[in-house]
Amino acid sequence: MMFKRLFIILLAVSFTCHGENYVIALDIVQQDNTIITTPQLNFKTSTAIKEAIDNGIRIQLIAKAQLFEPVPWWFDTTIGNQKINLEVSYFILGKLYVVKNKTTGKQLGFNDYEQLWQQFEKLIRFEFIAPKDDKAWIKLRIMLDKGGLPTAMQLPVLFNEHWDINTDWYYQQVKTDE
């Protein structure tokens, strides 16, 4: 009986402690024949990542989105895939944190490190051709590109929990305006 209680407590703790970063919701807007998707995020980083950025290491993030139609008992039908590469860096002379969308070239600068992570979602925007019906779903996630780190850092951060800032896949059904 005691093992059963312990198992339930450990299970509950593992679910509550999993993933500090997550997608809150997707804002999906339809314009003509296109749907535009932007995420609302809850995103925080560890002191190890802040220290690396403050010491001149450029952190690469990848935002992935997929528009798909689910198929029962089979693989989903992919309608569209997109990927956005983001780079976070710190400029010591200006004391400025900069996040840059490497796909579009747009960038935002912040004096405050915490404000950077509250606002960087403004650079994430996906455009897809609007699906013909309401069966389509969109999924999105954000990941740290550990391969984009300097070679000497790649192995030590591979399984380090302080560098695990990836979000889980977030799914939302696309409602088209007909």
CSV table of C-alpha atoms in Angstrom, one decimal:
chain,number,residue,atom,x,y,z
A,1,MET,CA,0.0,0.0,0.0
A,2,MET,CA,2.9,2.4,0.9
A,3,PHE,CA,4.6,1.7,-2.5
A,4,LYS,CA,1.3,2.5,-4.3
A,5,ARG,CA,1.1,5.9,-2.5
A,6,LEU,CA,4.8,6.6,-3.3
A,7,PHE,CA,4.3,5.7,-6.9
A,8,ILE,CA,1.2,8.0,-7.2
A,9,ILE,CA,3.2,10.9,-5.5
A,10,LEU,CA,6.2,10.4,-7.8
A,11,LEU,CA,3.9,10.3,-10.9
A,12,ALA,CA,2.1,13.5,-9.8
A,13,VAL,CA,5.4,15.3,-9.2
A,14,SER,CA,6.8,14.2,-12.6
A,15,PHE,CA,3.8,15.6,-14.4
A,16,THR,CA,3.9,18.9,-12.6
A,17,CYS,CA,7.7,19.4,-13.0
A,18,HIS,CA,7.8,18.5,-16.7
A,19,GLY,CA,8.7,21.3,-19.1
A,20,GLU,CA,8.8,24.9,-17.9
A,21,ASN,CA,8.4,26.2,-21.4
A,22,TYR,CA,5.3,25.7,-23.4
A,23,VAL,CA,3.0,27.1,-26.0
A,24,ILE,CA,-0.1,28.7,-24.4
A,25,ALA,CA,-2.1,29.1,-27.6
A,26,LEU,CA,-1.8,29.8,-31.3
A,27,ASP,CA,-3.4,32.9,-32.8
A,28,ILE,CA,-4.7,31.8,-36.2
A,29,VAL,CA,-5.9,34.5,-38.6
A,30,GLN,CA,-7.2,33.9,-42.1
A,31,GLN,CA,-6.4,36.5,-44.8
A,32,ASP,CA,-7.8,35.7,-48.2
A,33,ASN,CA,-6.3,32.3,-49.1
A,34,THR,CA,-3.7,32.3,-46.3
A,35,ILE,CA,-3.7,31.5,-42.6
A,36,ILE,CA,-1.2,33.3,-40.4
A,37,THR,CA,-0.2,31.6,-37.2
A,38,THR,CA,1.6,33.2,-34.3
A,39,PRO,CA,2.3,31.6,-30.9
A,40,GLN,CA,1.7,32.8,-27.4
A,41,LEU,CA,4.5,31.4,-25.3
A,42,ASN,CA,5.5,30.8,-21.7
A,43,PHE,CA,9.3,30.7,-22.1
A,44,LYS,CA,12.1,30.9,-19.5
A,45,THR,CA,15.7,29.9,-19.4
A,46,SER,CA,18.2,28.7,-16.8
A,47,THR,CA,21.1,30.8,-15.4
A,48,ALA,CA,23.5,28.6,-17.4
A,49,ILE,CA,21.9,29.8,-20.7
A,50,LYS,CA,22.0,33.4,-19.5
A,51,GLU,CA,25.6,33.1,-18.5
A,52,ALA,CA,26.5,31.6,-21.9
A,53,ILE,CA,24.7,34.4,-23.8
A,54,ASP,CA,26.3,37.0,-21.5
A,55,ASN,CA,29.7,35.5,-22.4
A,56,GLY,CA,29.2,35.9,-26.1
A,57,ILE,CA,27.8,32.5,-27.1
A,58,ARG,CA,25.1,32.8,-29.7
A,59,ILE,CA,22.1,30.6,-28.9
A,60,GLN,CA,20.1,29.2,-31.9
A,61,LEU,CA,16.4,28.3,-31.6
A,62,ILE,CA,14.3,26.5,-34.1
A,63,ALA,CA,10.5,27.1,-34.3
A,64,LYS,CA,8.7,24.4,-36.3
A,65,ALA,CA,5.1,24.4,-37.5
A,66,GLN,CA,3.2,21.8,-39.5
A,67,LEU,CA,-0.3,22.1,-41.0
A,68,PHE,CA,-1.8,18.6,-41.3
A,69,GLU,CA,-5.0,16.6,-41.6
A,70,PRO,CA,-5.3,13.7,-39.2
A,71,VAL,CA,-6.0,10.3,-40.7
A,72,PRO,CA,-7.4,7.6,-38.4
A,73,TRP,CA,-5.2,4.5,-38.0
A,74,TRP,CA,-2.6,5.9,-40.4
A,75,PHE,CA,0.0,8.6,-40.8
A,76,ASP,CA,-1.3,12.2,-40.9
A,77,THR,CA,-1.5,13.9,-44.2
A,78,THR,CA,0.9,16.8,-44.2
A,79,ILE,CA,-0.4,20.0,-45.9
A,80,GLY,CA,2.6,22.2,-45.1
A,81,ASN,CA,5.8,22.4,-43.1
A,82,GLN,CA,7.8,25.5,-42.1
A,83,LYS,CA,10.8,26.2,-39.9
A,84,ILE,CA,12.1,29.5,-38.5
A,85,ASN,CA,15.6,29.9,-37.2
A,86,LEU,CA,16.1,32.4,-34.4
A,87,GLU,CA,19.4,33.6,-32.9
A,88,VAL,CA,19.8,35.2,-29.5
A,89,SER,CA,23.0,37.2,-28.7
A,90,TYR,CA,24.3,39.8,-26.4
A,91,PHE,CA,26.2,42.9,-27.4
A,92,ILE,CA,28.5,44.0,-24.5
A,93,LEU,CA,29.2,47.6,-25.7
A,94,GLY,CA,25.5,48.4,-26.0
A,95,LYS,CA,24.4,46.2,-23.2
A,96,LEU,CA,21.7,44.9,-25.5
A,97,TYR,CA,20.2,41.5,-25.9
A,98,VAL,CA,19.2,40.8,-29.5
A,99,VAL,CA,16.9,38.2,-31.0
A,100,LYS,CA,17.1,37.8,-34.8
A,101,ASN,CA,14.8,35.9,-37.1
A,102,LYS,CA,17.5,34.5,-39.4
A,103,THR,CA,14.8,33.6,-42.0
A,104,THR,CA,13.5,37.1,-42.5
A,105,GLY,CA,16.3,39.2,-41.1
A,106,LYS,CA,14.1,41.0,-38.6
A,107,GLN,CA,15.4,41.5,-35.1
A,108,LEU,CA,14.4,42.9,-31.7
A,109,GLY,CA,16.7,44.4,-29.1
A,110,PHE,CA,16.1,44.5,-25.3
A,111,ASN,CA,18.0,45.9,-22.3
A,112,ASP,CA,16.5,43.3,-20.0
A,113,TYR,CA,17.1,39.6,-20.4
A,114,GLU,CA,13.7,38.6,-19.0
A,115,GLN,CA,11.9,40.9,-21.4
A,116,LEU,CA,13.7,39.2,-24.3
A,117,TRP,CA,12.0,35.9,-23.5
A,118,GLN,CA,8.6,37.6,-23.0
A,119,GLN,CA,8.7,39.3,-26.4
A,120,PHE,CA,10.7,37.1,-28.8
A,121,GLU,CA,7.5,35.3,-29.9
A,122,LYS,CA,6.8,38.5,-32.0
A,123,LEU,CA,9.4,37.2,-34.5
A,124,ILE,CA,7.7,33.9,-35.0
A,125,ARG,CA,5.0,33.9,-37.7
A,126,PHE,CA,4.0,31.1,-40.0
A,127,GLU,CA,2.0,31.5,-43.2
A,128,PHE,CA,0.2,28.5,-44.8
A,129,ILE,CA,-2.2,28.2,-47.7
A,130,ALA,CA,-5.7,28.0,-46.1
A,131,PRO,CA,-7.1,24.4,-46.0
A,132,LYS,CA,-10.3,23.7,-47.8
A,133,ASP,CA,-12.2,22.4,-44.7
A,134,ASP,CA,-12.2,22.4,-40.9
A,135,LYS,CA,-10.4,19.0,-40.6
A,136,ALA,CA,-6.9,20.6,-40.6
A,137,TRP,CA,-4.8,21.0,-37.5
A,138,ILE,CA,-1.6,22.9,-36.9
A,139,LYS,CA,1.2,21.8,-34.5
A,140,LEU,CA,4.1,23.9,-33.3
A,141,ARG,CA,7.1,23.6,-31.1
A,142,ILE,CA,10.3,25.5,-30.3
A,143,MET,CA,13.7,23.8,-29.7
A,144,LEU,CA,17.2,24.7,-28.8
A,145,ASP,CA,19.5,24.0,-31.7
A,146,LYS,CA,22.3,22.3,-29.7
A,147,GLY,CA,24.2,21.7,-33.0
A,148,GLY,CA,24.4,25.4,-33.4
A,149,LEU,CA,26.5,25.7,-30.2
A,150,PRO,CA,30.3,25.8,-30.3
A,151,THR,CA,31.7,22.3,-30.7
A,152,ALA,CA,33.2,22.2,-27.3
A,153,MET,CA,29.8,22.8,-25.7
A,154,GLN,CA,27.7,20.4,-27.7
A,155,LEU,CA,28.4,17.2,-25.8
A,156,PRO,CA,28.2,18.6,-22.2
A,157,VAL,CA,24.8,20.3,-22.8
A,158,LEU,CA,23.3,17.3,-24.7
A,159,PHE,CA,21.7,15.7,-21.6
A,160,ASN,CA,22.0,18.7,-19.2
A,161,GLU,CA,18.6,19.6,-17.8
A,162,HIS,CA,19.6,23.3,-17.6
A,163,TRP,CA,19.8,23.4,-21.4
A,164,ASP,CA,16.6,21.6,-22.0
A,165,ILE,CA,14.4,24.5,-23.0
A,166,ASN,CA,12.4,22.7,-25.7
A,167,THR,CA,8.6,22.9,-25.8
A,168,ASP,CA,6.4,20.0,-26.4
A,169,TRP,CA,4.3,19.9,-29.6
A,170,TYR,CA,1.2,22.1,-29.3
A,171,TYR,CA,-1.8,21.1,-31.3
A,172,GLN,CA,-4.7,23.3,-32.4
A,173,GLN,CA,-7.5,22.8,-34.9
A,174,VAL,CA,-7.7,25.3,-37.7
A,175,LYS,CA,-11.1,26.9,-38.0
A,176,THR,CA,-11.5,28.5,-41.5
A,177,ASP,CA,-13.9,31.3,-42.2
A,178,GLU,CA,-16.1,30.4,-45.2
